[in-house]
XYZ file of C-alpha atoms in Angstrom:
766
model
C -22.775 10.526 12.628
C -19.463 8.272 13.148
C -20.293 4.014 12.001
C -20.224 1.623 14.709
C -17.181 0.003 15.905
C -16.450 -3.331 13.925
C -14.645 -5.771 16.554
C -11.228 -3.708 16.013
C -11.880 -1.024 13.666
C -13.298 2.364 15.212
C -12.584 1.691 18.926
C -10.494 4.302 20.645
C -7.445 2.502 21.660
C -4.765 3.621 23.213
C -1.103 3.485 21.293
C 0.527 0.009 21.350
C 4.029 1.825 20.558
C 4.072 4.225 23.816
C 5.518 1.816 26.305
C 8.850 1.202 25.170
C 9.612 4.983 24.456
C 8.254 5.810 27.948
C 10.676 3.823 29.620
C 13.240 4.791 27.451
C 13.679 2.001 25.160
C 13.392 3.146 21.630
C 15.695 3.048 19.375
C 17.264 5.807 17.103
C 20.113 6.020 14.711
C 21.924 8.108 17.024
C 22.121 5.096 19.503
C 23.841 2.787 16.860
C 27.532 2.198 18.132
C 29.220 -0.305 15.973
C 32.790 -1.461 15.967
C 35.242 0.444 14.171
C 32.481 3.548 13.407
C 34.116 6.542 12.382
C 32.318 9.896 12.477
C 31.849 12.803 9.635
C 30.974 16.186 10.138
C 30.551 19.019 7.239
C 32.072 22.176 6.648
C 29.332 24.470 5.390
C 29.023 27.761 3.596
C 29.198 30.694 5.703
C 28.260 32.620 2.473
C 24.866 32.991 1.049
C 25.934 33.576 -2.508
C 29.589 33.431 -3.816
C 32.171 31.812 -5.951
C 34.499 28.788 -4.719
C 37.904 29.738 -5.439
C 39.646 27.251 -3.228
C 39.542 25.376 -0.483
C 42.396 24.774 2.225
C 42.351 21.689 3.671
C 46.247 20.659 4.308
C 45.549 20.845 8.327
C 42.602 19.263 8.431
C 44.345 15.866 6.426
C 47.107 16.043 8.753
C 45.343 16.296 12.463
C 45.022 13.831 14.778
C 42.392 11.212 14.203
C 41.357 12.224 10.345
C 40.677 9.315 8.254
C 39.085 11.343 5.233
C 38.562 14.889 4.001
C 36.391 14.984 0.943
C 35.570 17.658 -1.626
C 33.260 17.775 -4.542
C 36.816 17.349 -6.655
C 37.011 13.882 -4.508
C 33.947 12.615 -5.188
C 35.514 12.958 -8.716
C 31.984 11.878 -10.742
C 31.673 9.260 -8.464
C 27.948 10.376 -7.033
C 25.380 12.218 -9.076
C 23.160 15.138 -7.607
C 20.049 14.938 -5.896
C 17.676 14.569 -9.083
C 14.400 16.406 -8.751
C 10.667 15.067 -9.524
C 8.753 16.881 -12.443
C 4.968 17.245 -11.621
C 2.788 16.963 -14.747
C 2.449 20.115 -16.841
C 5.331 21.693 -15.013
C 8.025 23.177 -16.753
C 11.460 22.791 -14.591
C 15.060 24.078 -14.924
C 17.892 22.107 -14.186
C 19.023 22.551 -10.611
C 19.678 20.114 -8.826
C 20.813 20.122 -5.176
C 24.860 18.822 -5.543
C 26.208 16.426 -2.932
C 28.838 18.802 -2.079
C 29.219 22.172 -3.166
C 31.085 22.647 -6.538
C 32.289 26.159 -7.836
C 29.543 28.409 -6.240
C 27.903 28.237 -2.562
C 24.282 29.498 -2.679
C 23.099 29.111 0.688
C 24.434 29.558 4.214
C 24.609 25.820 5.122
C 25.527 23.963 2.107
C 27.903 21.029 2.609
C 30.944 22.011 0.989
C 33.595 19.645 3.056
C 33.197 16.332 4.749
C 35.321 15.306 7.181
C 35.816 11.848 8.164
C 37.522 10.978 11.608
C 37.844 8.314 14.761
C 35.299 10.519 16.575
C 33.207 13.306 16.287
C 35.277 15.148 18.507
C 38.217 14.754 16.093
C 36.395 15.602 13.227
C 35.056 18.424 14.499
C 38.335 20.006 15.531
C 40.032 19.362 12.231
C 36.685 21.095 10.377
C 37.664 24.083 12.584
C 40.978 23.841 10.362
C 39.416 24.144 6.855
C 39.216 27.718 5.355
C 37.068 28.193 2.269
C 38.154 31.162 -0.061
C 35.073 32.277 -1.351
C 34.037 35.715 -3.236
C 30.991 36.860 -1.959
C 28.190 37.547 -4.528
C 25.100 39.714 -3.919
C 22.155 37.610 -2.232
C 19.125 36.931 -3.513
C 16.860 36.705 -0.374
C 13.457 37.695 -1.504
C 10.890 36.803 -4.445
C 10.422 40.441 -5.929
C 14.256 40.325 -6.151
C 14.846 37.036 -7.584
C 11.934 38.062 -10.536
C 13.828 41.396 -11.015
C 16.547 39.130 -11.882
C 19.322 41.930 -11.391
C 21.436 38.719 -9.636
C 21.326 35.196 -11.127
C 21.438 32.437 -8.154
C 22.348 29.781 -11.563
C 24.417 31.586 -14.348
C 22.093 29.400 -16.719
C 18.831 30.236 -15.584
C 17.268 33.074 -16.670
C 15.210 35.225 -14.703
C 15.876 33.044 -11.666
C 12.949 30.996 -12.681
C 13.440 27.213 -11.633
C 9.974 26.075 -12.196
C 6.342 27.239 -13.631
C 3.034 26.086 -14.021
C -0.183 27.422 -15.486
C -3.725 26.174 -15.672
C -7.025 28.234 -17.117
C -10.134 26.725 -17.393
C -13.366 29.033 -18.547
C -13.147 32.742 -19.593
C -11.980 33.955 -16.338
C -11.562 37.729 -18.108
C -14.675 37.568 -19.291
C -16.249 36.824 -15.690
C -14.497 39.633 -14.230
C -15.209 42.235 -16.812
C -18.915 41.170 -16.032
C -18.940 40.619 -12.185
C -20.646 42.698 -9.826
C -18.051 42.944 -7.336
C -14.512 41.852 -7.437
C -12.272 41.490 -4.756
C -8.028 41.054 -4.438
C -5.679 40.707 -1.872
C -1.918 40.231 -1.888
C -0.590 37.472 0.608
C 3.068 36.829 1.838
C 3.329 33.258 3.640
C 6.744 33.042 5.383
C 9.028 30.234 5.329
C 8.787 27.487 8.316
C 11.219 25.122 9.830
C 9.939 21.431 10.484
C 12.118 21.181 13.813
C 11.596 17.100 14.659
C 12.378 16.185 18.158
C 15.329 14.152 16.179
C 17.071 15.777 13.643
C 18.237 14.292 10.652
C 21.159 11.457 10.594
C 22.473 8.056 9.021
C 24.545 5.625 9.905
C 26.459 3.379 6.878
C 28.485 -0.056 6.750
C 29.450 -1.846 3.706
C 30.382 -5.372 3.543
C 32.800 -5.674 0.599
C 32.615 -9.949 0.552
C 29.050 -9.215 -0.427
C 28.665 -5.339 -2.031
C 26.011 -4.699 0.185
C 25.740 -1.378 1.613
C 23.305 -1.330 4.451
C 22.001 2.462 5.829
C 20.048 2.790 8.769
C 18.786 6.423 8.743
C 15.930 8.920 10.433
C 13.578 9.021 7.209
C 9.972 8.542 6.970
C 10.372 4.711 4.749
C 13.064 2.817 3.240
C 12.229 2.467 0.020
C 12.374 6.234 -1.513
C 15.869 6.509 0.275
C 16.898 3.611 -1.352
C 15.947 4.300 -4.804
C 17.747 7.659 -4.328
C 20.580 6.634 -2.888
C 20.724 3.938 -6.086
C 21.051 6.678 -8.616
C 22.955 9.325 -6.514
C 25.635 5.901 -5.856
C 25.426 4.830 -9.181
C 25.014 1.262 -7.927
C 21.715 -1.421 -8.031
C 18.968 -1.323 -4.898
C 19.404 -4.372 -4.627
C 22.899 -3.964 -3.030
C 21.575 -1.248 -0.950
C 19.821 -2.434 2.037
C 17.634 0.587 4.106
C 16.523 0.159 7.824
C 14.402 2.561 9.627
C 15.249 2.480 13.392
C 12.471 4.385 15.462
C 11.993 8.208 14.202
C 11.857 11.161 16.497
C 9.252 13.151 13.949
C 9.601 14.047 10.224
C 6.595 16.373 9.060
C 7.711 16.227 5.785
C 11.295 16.747 6.153
C 12.904 13.576 6.043
C 11.017 12.426 2.991
C 14.020 12.823 0.584
C 17.651 11.628 0.811
C 19.987 14.568 1.989
C 23.437 15.248 0.853
C 25.213 14.214 4.053
C 23.676 10.549 4.035
C 25.105 10.074 0.738
C 28.560 11.578 1.585
C 28.049 9.099 4.594
C 27.165 5.996 2.501
C 30.071 6.701 0.341
C 32.754 7.364 2.580
C 31.571 3.880 4.163
C 32.213 2.117 0.948
C 35.470 3.954 0.459
C 36.821 3.300 3.730
C 35.244 -0.161 4.457
C 34.054 0.992 7.890
C 31.010 2.538 9.535
C 30.298 5.803 9.110
C 27.963 7.837 11.439
C 26.370 11.293 10.324
C 23.892 12.972 12.845
C 23.422 16.833 12.500
C 22.927 19.289 15.287
C 20.394 21.712 15.935
C 21.680 24.728 14.532
C 22.402 22.376 11.065
C 18.878 20.938 11.431
C 17.447 24.901 11.196
C 20.196 26.039 8.672
C 20.707 22.867 6.240
C 17.350 20.874 6.494
C 14.731 21.800 3.842
C 11.839 24.527 5.018
C 8.305 24.650 4.306
C 6.079 26.754 2.790
C 7.378 30.297 1.768
C 4.934 31.912 -1.164
C 3.959 35.571 -2.030
C 0.605 35.636 -3.305
C -2.178 37.681 -5.589
C -5.353 36.540 -5.674
C -8.358 38.041 -6.695
C -12.147 36.272 -7.039
C -15.011 37.901 -8.969
C -19.071 37.514 -7.474
C -22.352 38.193 -8.459
C -24.894 40.466 -7.132
C -25.861 37.491 -4.683
C -22.690 36.678 -3.686
C -21.894 33.649 -5.507
C -18.230 33.282 -6.781
C -17.720 33.015 -10.477
C -14.248 33.146 -11.356
C -10.846 33.139 -9.299
C -7.180 34.447 -10.552
C -3.838 34.146 -8.955
C -0.108 34.446 -9.104
C 1.662 31.917 -7.067
C 5.381 33.062 -6.388
C 7.243 30.428 -4.536
C 10.369 30.867 -2.816
C 12.284 27.390 -3.626
C 15.531 27.881 -2.539
C 18.744 27.474 -4.180
C 17.898 24.249 -5.454
C 15.320 21.902 -6.750
C 15.204 18.843 -4.024
C 13.139 15.952 -5.296
C 9.691 17.451 -4.173
C 10.539 20.869 -3.911
C 8.313 22.129 -7.483
C 5.408 19.502 -6.255
C 4.128 21.499 -2.958
C 3.458 25.031 -4.648
C 1.367 23.142 -7.582
C -0.483 21.229 -4.684
C -1.394 24.900 -3.145
C -2.027 26.000 -7.051
C -4.184 22.835 -7.547
C -6.771 23.472 -4.544
C -7.224 27.013 -4.555
C -10.740 26.625 -5.193
C -11.292 24.531 -1.760
C -14.548 23.289 -1.410
C -16.374 26.089 -3.390
C -17.677 25.814 -6.749
C -16.002 28.932 -8.947
C -16.365 27.994 -12.431
C -13.763 29.906 -13.801
C -9.965 30.267 -13.020
C -6.762 31.473 -13.881
C -3.964 30.544 -11.957
C -0.138 30.747 -12.856
C 2.416 29.325 -10.058
C 6.250 30.454 -10.378
C 8.974 28.736 -8.426
C 12.089 31.145 -8.071
C 15.608 30.619 -6.885
C 16.754 32.506 -3.912
C 20.016 32.372 -1.968
C 18.268 30.167 1.065
C 18.083 26.465 1.421
C 15.609 24.362 -0.692
C 12.051 24.289 0.508
C 10.364 20.932 0.318
C 7.176 18.984 1.916
C 6.291 20.191 5.465
C 3.386 19.111 7.035
C 0.386 20.064 4.653
C 2.596 20.730 1.775
C 0.423 22.942 -0.201
C -2.617 22.097 1.659
C -2.357 24.749 4.513
C -1.458 27.403 1.855
C -4.388 26.877 -0.176
C -7.102 26.829 2.522
C -5.685 29.734 4.039
C -5.665 32.065 0.754
C -9.467 30.777 -0.347
C -10.598 31.291 3.014
C -8.971 34.932 3.141
C -10.556 35.678 0.092
C -14.058 34.558 1.180
C -13.678 36.321 4.317
C -12.831 39.451 2.588
C -15.483 39.139 0.008
C -18.035 38.956 2.365
C -16.692 42.138 4.237
C -16.707 44.046 0.988
C -20.235 42.559 0.368
C -21.575 43.185 3.755
C -22.849 39.097 4.110
C -22.704 36.717 6.841
C -19.104 34.953 5.927
C -20.786 31.921 6.766
C -23.703 32.425 4.354
C -21.306 33.286 2.196
C -19.632 29.806 1.899
C -22.672 28.016 2.360
C -24.282 29.270 -1.195
C -20.627 28.464 -3.087
C -20.365 25.135 -1.418
C -19.731 22.198 -3.661
C -23.169 20.010 -3.207
C -22.932 16.393 -1.816
C -25.492 15.313 -5.310
C -22.243 17.036 -7.373
C -19.950 14.329 -6.229
C -17.626 12.869 -7.283
C -16.943 16.264 -8.700
C -14.104 17.525 -10.839
C -12.530 21.340 -9.822
C -11.841 23.859 -12.429
C -8.122 23.242 -11.055
C -8.027 19.673 -12.294
C -8.490 17.855 -9.021
C -11.422 15.175 -8.569
C -13.255 15.057 -5.241
C -14.246 11.776 -4.192
C -16.594 12.113 -1.853
C -17.982 14.741 0.460
C -20.749 16.728 2.419
C -19.219 20.382 3.055
C -22.243 21.946 4.244
C -22.918 19.208 7.401
C -19.193 20.270 8.672
C -20.371 23.499 8.106
C -23.037 23.357 10.567
C -21.321 20.930 12.648
C -18.720 23.527 13.313
C -20.930 26.648 13.945
C -23.014 24.518 15.938
C -20.204 23.442 18.224
C -18.894 27.262 18.874
C -22.034 28.780 19.034
C -21.839 30.701 15.971
C -24.709 32.946 16.433
C -24.047 33.970 20.013
C -20.639 34.275 19.747
C -21.305 36.877 17.309
C -23.456 38.650 19.148
C -20.642 38.881 21.829
C -18.433 40.333 19.227
C -20.513 43.191 18.132
C -20.206 44.263 21.811
C -16.502 44.062 22.752
C -17.511 45.583 26.035
C -14.412 45.080 28.229
C -11.555 47.258 25.826
C -10.537 43.369 24.239
C -12.049 42.870 20.800
C -13.593 39.696 19.854
C -13.567 37.943 17.136
C -14.813 34.833 15.562
C -13.677 32.615 12.179
C -15.363 29.449 10.429
C -13.299 28.133 8.019
C -13.592 25.096 5.484
C -10.520 22.911 4.055
C -10.398 20.146 1.536
C -7.092 18.398 0.776
C -5.568 15.954 -1.461
C -4.658 12.559 0.223
C -3.374 9.303 -0.922
C -0.323 10.693 -3.519
C 1.296 8.197 -5.439
C -1.702 6.236 -4.979
C -0.251 2.783 -4.290
C 1.399 1.051 -1.619
C 1.909 -2.647 -0.539
C 1.482 -4.988 2.410
C 1.741 -8.819 3.115
C 0.489 -10.772 6.253
C 1.422 -14.365 7.127
C 0.240 -16.624 9.877
C 3.102 -18.528 11.443
C 2.276 -22.054 12.698
C 1.784 -21.059 15.883
C -1.125 -18.364 14.797
C 0.683 -15.580 15.532
C 0.183 -13.292 12.376
C 2.702 -11.310 11.208
C 1.780 -7.815 8.910
C 4.331 -5.794 6.771
C 4.327 -2.939 5.771
C 5.949 -0.313 3.041
C 4.769 2.323 5.175
C 6.696 3.496 8.128
C 5.977 5.530 11.083
C 7.258 8.477 12.158
C 4.845 8.821 15.335
C 1.876 8.005 13.703
C 0.801 4.726 15.945
C 1.156 2.159 12.684
C 1.477 -0.647 15.056
C -2.127 0.682 16.410
C -4.120 1.422 13.868
C -2.564 -1.505 11.260
C -2.671 -4.056 13.688
C -6.570 -2.872 14.205
C -7.128 -3.503 10.726
C -5.695 -7.316 10.265
C -7.521 -8.033 13.844
C -10.732 -6.633 12.304
C -10.511 -9.160 8.792
C -8.733 -12.211 10.913
C -11.158 -11.537 13.790
C -7.971 -12.552 16.652
C -7.071 -10.251 19.511
C -4.975 -7.404 18.895
C -1.776 -9.007 20.901
C -1.438 -11.454 18.106
C -0.858 -9.173 15.420
C 2.950 -8.238 14.910
C 3.507 -5.313 12.389
C 6.776 -4.796 11.140
C 7.995 -1.793 8.881
C 11.027 0.099 8.317
C 13.454 -2.673 6.328
C 13.953 -2.779 2.629
C 14.854 -6.496 3.226
C 12.157 -7.335 5.462
C 9.228 -5.209 4.260
C 7.544 -5.267 0.502
C 8.525 -2.784 -1.468
C 6.700 0.375 -1.082
C 6.339 3.893 -1.450
C 6.204 5.418 2.323
C 4.512 7.762 5.001
C 3.702 11.170 3.759
C 0.709 12.727 2.439
C -2.376 11.344 4.923
C -1.503 8.839 2.715
C -0.734 5.680 5.164
C -3.982 4.373 5.985
C -5.686 4.971 2.910
C -3.434 3.445 0.578
C -1.111 0.956 2.889
C -4.148 0.244 5.756
C -6.023 -1.128 2.007
C -3.016 -3.396 0.821
C -3.033 -4.386 4.209
C -6.813 -5.246 4.277
C -6.859 -6.438 0.932
C -3.871 -8.940 2.133
C -5.571 -10.093 5.441
C -8.957 -11.163 3.367
C -6.934 -12.972 1.094
C -5.484 -15.133 4.004
C -8.998 -15.433 5.343
C -10.433 -16.618 2.176
C -7.295 -19.530 2.381
C -7.775 -20.162 5.939
C -11.546 -20.556 5.554
C -10.814 -23.203 2.660
C -8.270 -25.014 4.609
C -10.479 -24.832 7.838
C -13.573 -26.283 5.688
C -11.521 -29.462 4.827
C -10.413 -29.949 8.423
C -14.410 -29.906 9.424
C -15.543 -31.542 6.423
C -17.574 -28.444 5.851
C -18.131 -25.827 2.683
C -15.649 -22.495 2.505
C -19.283 -20.341 2.564
C -20.308 -22.323 5.973
C -17.161 -20.742 7.804
C -17.970 -18.286 10.402
C -14.632 -16.265 12.132
C -14.853 -14.881 15.865
C -12.068 -14.887 18.603
C -9.712 -16.655 17.003
C -11.784 -19.270 15.924
C -13.277 -20.796 12.732
C -16.644 -22.453 12.706
C -19.544 -24.156 11.081
C -22.350 -21.654 10.558
C -25.342 -22.961 12.808
C -22.910 -25.775 15.039
C -20.021 -23.315 16.981
C -19.070 -26.618 18.641
C -17.504 -27.843 14.945
C -14.326 -24.924 15.584
C -10.933 -25.068 14.984
C -8.922 -22.186 16.226
C -6.783 -20.089 13.387
C -3.382 -21.628 14.993
C -4.306 -25.323 13.919
C -5.348 -23.966 10.744
C -2.029 -22.241 10.363
C -0.111 -25.346 11.757
C -2.324 -27.512 8.833
C -0.760 -24.850 6.022
C 2.499 -25.841 6.820
C 1.804 -30.010 6.847
C 1.081 -30.991 3.329
C -0.261 -34.243 4.316
C -3.203 -32.101 6.018
C -4.225 -30.091 2.872
C -6.057 -30.939 0.108
C -3.780 -30.935 -3.399
C -5.956 -27.798 -4.551
C -4.199 -25.497 -1.716
C -0.496 -24.688 -1.637
C 1.524 -24.696 1.444
C 1.360 -21.769 3.732
C -1.035 -19.132 5.165
C 0.167 -15.948 3.860
C -0.483 -13.372 1.108
C 1.556 -10.042 -0.534
C -0.699 -7.510 -2.009
C -0.049 -4.361 -4.007
C -2.987 -1.821 -3.486
C -3.733 0.794 -6.327
C -6.418 4.164 -5.772
C -7.913 4.922 -8.691
C -6.895 8.703 -7.601
C -6.616 10.704 -4.863
C -9.028 11.030 -1.899
C -9.961 14.040 -0.227
C -10.338 14.722 3.403
C -12.241 17.860 4.484
C -13.888 19.574 7.270
C -14.490 23.110 8.918
C -12.831 24.737 11.766
C -14.097 27.323 13.963
C -12.046 29.766 16.573
C -13.169 32.496 18.845
C -10.225 35.155 20.098
C -9.679 38.002 22.182
C -7.187 40.656 20.913
C -6.179 42.761 23.862
C -5.406 46.125 21.857
C -3.120 47.491 24.432
C -0.566 44.565 23.422
C -1.678 42.846 20.521
C -1.794 39.534 22.390
C -4.160 37.119 21.045
C -6.086 34.796 23.131
C -7.848 32.146 21.940
C -11.430 31.348 23.829
C -12.506 28.452 21.849
C -11.028 26.072 19.115
C -13.518 23.827 17.509
C -12.146 21.098 14.819
C -14.777 19.074 12.277
C -12.820 16.895 10.207
C -14.393 14.246 7.750
C -11.805 11.835 6.909
C -13.907 8.998 5.988
C -14.099 5.959 7.965
C -12.266 6.385 10.853
C -9.592 3.633 12.252
C -8.949 4.728 15.844
C -10.873 8.213 17.120
C -8.025 8.310 19.923
C -5.119 8.336 17.727
C -7.120 10.309 15.065
C -7.747 12.850 17.521
C -4.077 12.898 18.437
C -3.082 14.115 14.945
C -5.697 16.668 15.034
C -4.351 18.095 17.998
C -0.249 17.790 17.079
C -1.395 19.446 13.284
C -3.521 22.224 14.989
C -0.713 22.844 17.522
C 1.469 23.494 14.500
C -0.729 25.332 12.698
C -1.552 27.665 15.521
C 2.598 28.041 15.443
C 2.592 29.066 11.555
C -0.706 31.819 12.702
C 1.262 33.126 15.828
C 4.877 32.824 16.344
C 6.939 30.616 13.968
C 8.765 31.957 10.714
C 12.134 31.753 9.375
C 13.682 35.155 8.735
C 16.839 35.799 7.036
C 18.757 39.087 6.459
C 19.458 40.927 3.121
C 22.861 39.174 3.198
C 21.022 35.761 3.060
C 22.036 35.104 6.574
C 19.877 33.249 8.808
C 18.348 35.228 11.620
C 16.459 32.299 13.575
C 19.324 29.721 13.515
C 18.342 28.665 17.199
C 15.216 28.181 19.285
C 15.769 31.329 21.283
C 14.889 32.918 17.762
C 12.595 30.715 15.889
C 9.291 30.750 17.659
C 8.119 26.779 18.267
C 5.098 27.415 20.196
C 5.238 26.196 23.820
C 2.994 23.564 26.117
C 1.898 26.426 28.299
C 0.836 28.259 24.772
C -1.632 25.584 23.774
C -5.448 26.162 24.289
C -8.285 23.392 24.643
C -8.935 22.014 21.085
C -12.226 20.139 20.032
C -11.997 17.634 17.802
C -15.248 15.727 16.378
C -15.122 13.350 13.602
C -17.949 12.951 10.725
C -17.696 9.868 8.147
C -18.210 10.589 4.614
C -16.731 7.194 3.480
C -14.367 7.211 0.271
C -15.744 4.833 -2.825
C -11.689 4.822 -4.022
C -10.466 1.956 -1.210
C -12.070 -1.010 0.943
C -12.030 0.801 4.324
C -13.782 4.021 2.954
C -10.578 5.901 4.716
C -9.054 9.283 3.709
C -6.295 10.178 5.575
C -5.824 12.465 9.129
C -2.472 13.548 9.317
C -2.524 16.907 8.011
C -5.911 18.129 9.073
C -5.083 20.610 12.212
C -1.708 22.222 10.149
C -4.344 22.752 6.943
C -7.468 24.584 8.941
C -6.238 25.909 11.767
C -4.071 28.659 10.672
C -6.687 30.185 8.110
C -9.527 29.868 11.366
C -7.377 31.501 13.698
C -6.452 34.021 11.212
C -9.996 34.727 10.534
C -10.872 35.218 13.968
C -8.324 37.784 14.516
C -9.104 39.717 11.216
C -12.892 39.529 12.884
C -11.833 41.306 15.954
C -9.558 43.686 14.117
C -11.754 44.503 11.222
C -13.804 47.206 13.443
C -10.609 49.008 13.768
C -10.066 49.341 10.031
C -7.677 47.091 10.069
C -8.266 44.598 6.377
C -5.629 42.186 6.340
C -2.042 41.230 8.164
C 0.093 38.162 7.165
C 1.462 35.468 8.931
C 2.616 35.299 11.765
C 0.172 37.520 13.913
C 2.860 38.384 16.632
C 1.776 40.654 19.220
C 4.098 43.366 18.029
C 2.136 43.283 14.200
C -1.160 43.531 15.842
C -0.233 46.377 17.874
C 1.662 48.222 15.127
C -1.279 47.823 12.862
C -3.805 49.364 15.551
C -1.606 51.957 16.883
C -0.180 53.101 12.939
C -4.200 54.004 12.354
């Protein structure tokens, strides 16, 4: 099933990054300590919705150690709000997030005042002296309230509708009218918190002599925040340098510049002092954009044989109070993937994003794909139950077949390659599907046994381009510079393997550099399972160009033809005459010595490449779960969990497996314990880890991860991306298994999270 490893690609190597972290030698934003560094903290709204009548800052300005107190009025038009991106085909209202609140507050945690002081303690003490005069307004906390429009979050946005996207293909009305059976269900998918180990933060330094602003920040790449800061601060991006040190996790939540980082940068320019901002955990849970948050009405129409002929869906997304850069894109991604791995010829989908008095939403691991997989897979289970069919067989007869690729879906995506049936068969085989179905039918000891098998397909490679550079020093050391930046994804290992594989040198000869906009080529960044697919392909092409030039130089040194050069073990030799060889270091040394080069070859041994995908790639897979539900307590135990992923060519099976396991545990958190909860006044009830249900290590079940390989034809490596897989498929798989266990008890559907209390109440309220 897997291709044979080459010299380096395909080898399960341990992460090169880990030793420094295990020794405590990592360097994070909060580790930075600069001379004369000041600290900024924020006064945030404790009211979800209200008119900001006055801000009383007099005592704070006079407090010891205070350097500045800044409100929106003090910014005086010198900064611009965070501008949202408009997805293709979408209609967006104007609701950008102001850097500091102006006139109204719209969610608990919204920054209103910034206090800069000599120390963080002094800033916090002064912030406590500030009072906000707010006239409270009724809060909008559900999508139903938003659509009712009894209260407007933004006075100039009718109906609280921030975004609208629609798509139709085929005649869904006609298909539903003539269907043998239609199946419908309402779904609520709650909001989630990304909750990385390291919270958000930044350190900004301004050099008036060069007019250069340097910002260290905990984010997912340097170039997107540089572009965003350029727009917010209205200064050219070549006068901004962004450096990303080690990052303690992101999961999508550090993809866009937060208002607080912009304020820190503004203050650094204004005061000519280094400024640090690092949020605490309560701020992270309250003010970092959240993920998910949907209410969906979905229906499918099937013929007598169980083939799905049509689908309708109305997706209502709780976008929160404002639009961040990618807020609107996430529910549209969900909508475009609602047909999943299946051929559904007629579709009608309406997606509406509404404003509520909550922190805005944005990408969180999977960013629309987990929602889509869960929705279509639950509909397949519900349809199988209605028809009395085996749920695996129902899926099998509806799958896109291998000979149909590239396959254009009725929602507008073109899937590049796949063999969905092979993944489904493998998952069933590993789980022992037939045997476990027999066990589930018995349920002999009072516990309810259930099994679930689900499919997924996801879009990866967003924004389609990335850059990379390769240079070989005169000593023979290879330096790879990447537009992508790791936040835990083992870039130094996997990208090192790609470069070492092309150049046939030892991995220890590869140095991988990233995260500094002044050093690495202009790029896009790390999100949406795009790093290896797009960035790795850019590096691969750059390495091949270096190899081609090095072969020409080696041929000149060996007095042979370039096409006769053979690479192995850091040496280049003449085919059939291995004794006639030169080391890569000798070739590199010659590349910087004009006396040793022919006139047709320029000095140096380097290449910089921008690689563009012709379209997204589409990883896929099948996950299978077996669970036991205790009717007396509602507790769910996972007996077995099998993950079969096809992500094209696998560069490093060990790190890929780590991505699957990590994503799967996050997916299980969504399924069983995690939910951001606000009360009717818009107060956050899950403001600490005592209330927000993060999964613990002792709750982690065994996970079996298996890879298949259907290479993508769209990039030279044939890769597709693995970072989201577990978070996409695991929630749907365990939900399928839990509902399989509960179905004999007359329970048709329960929404996430599937807590013991929710399950127990459903069982005992029959």
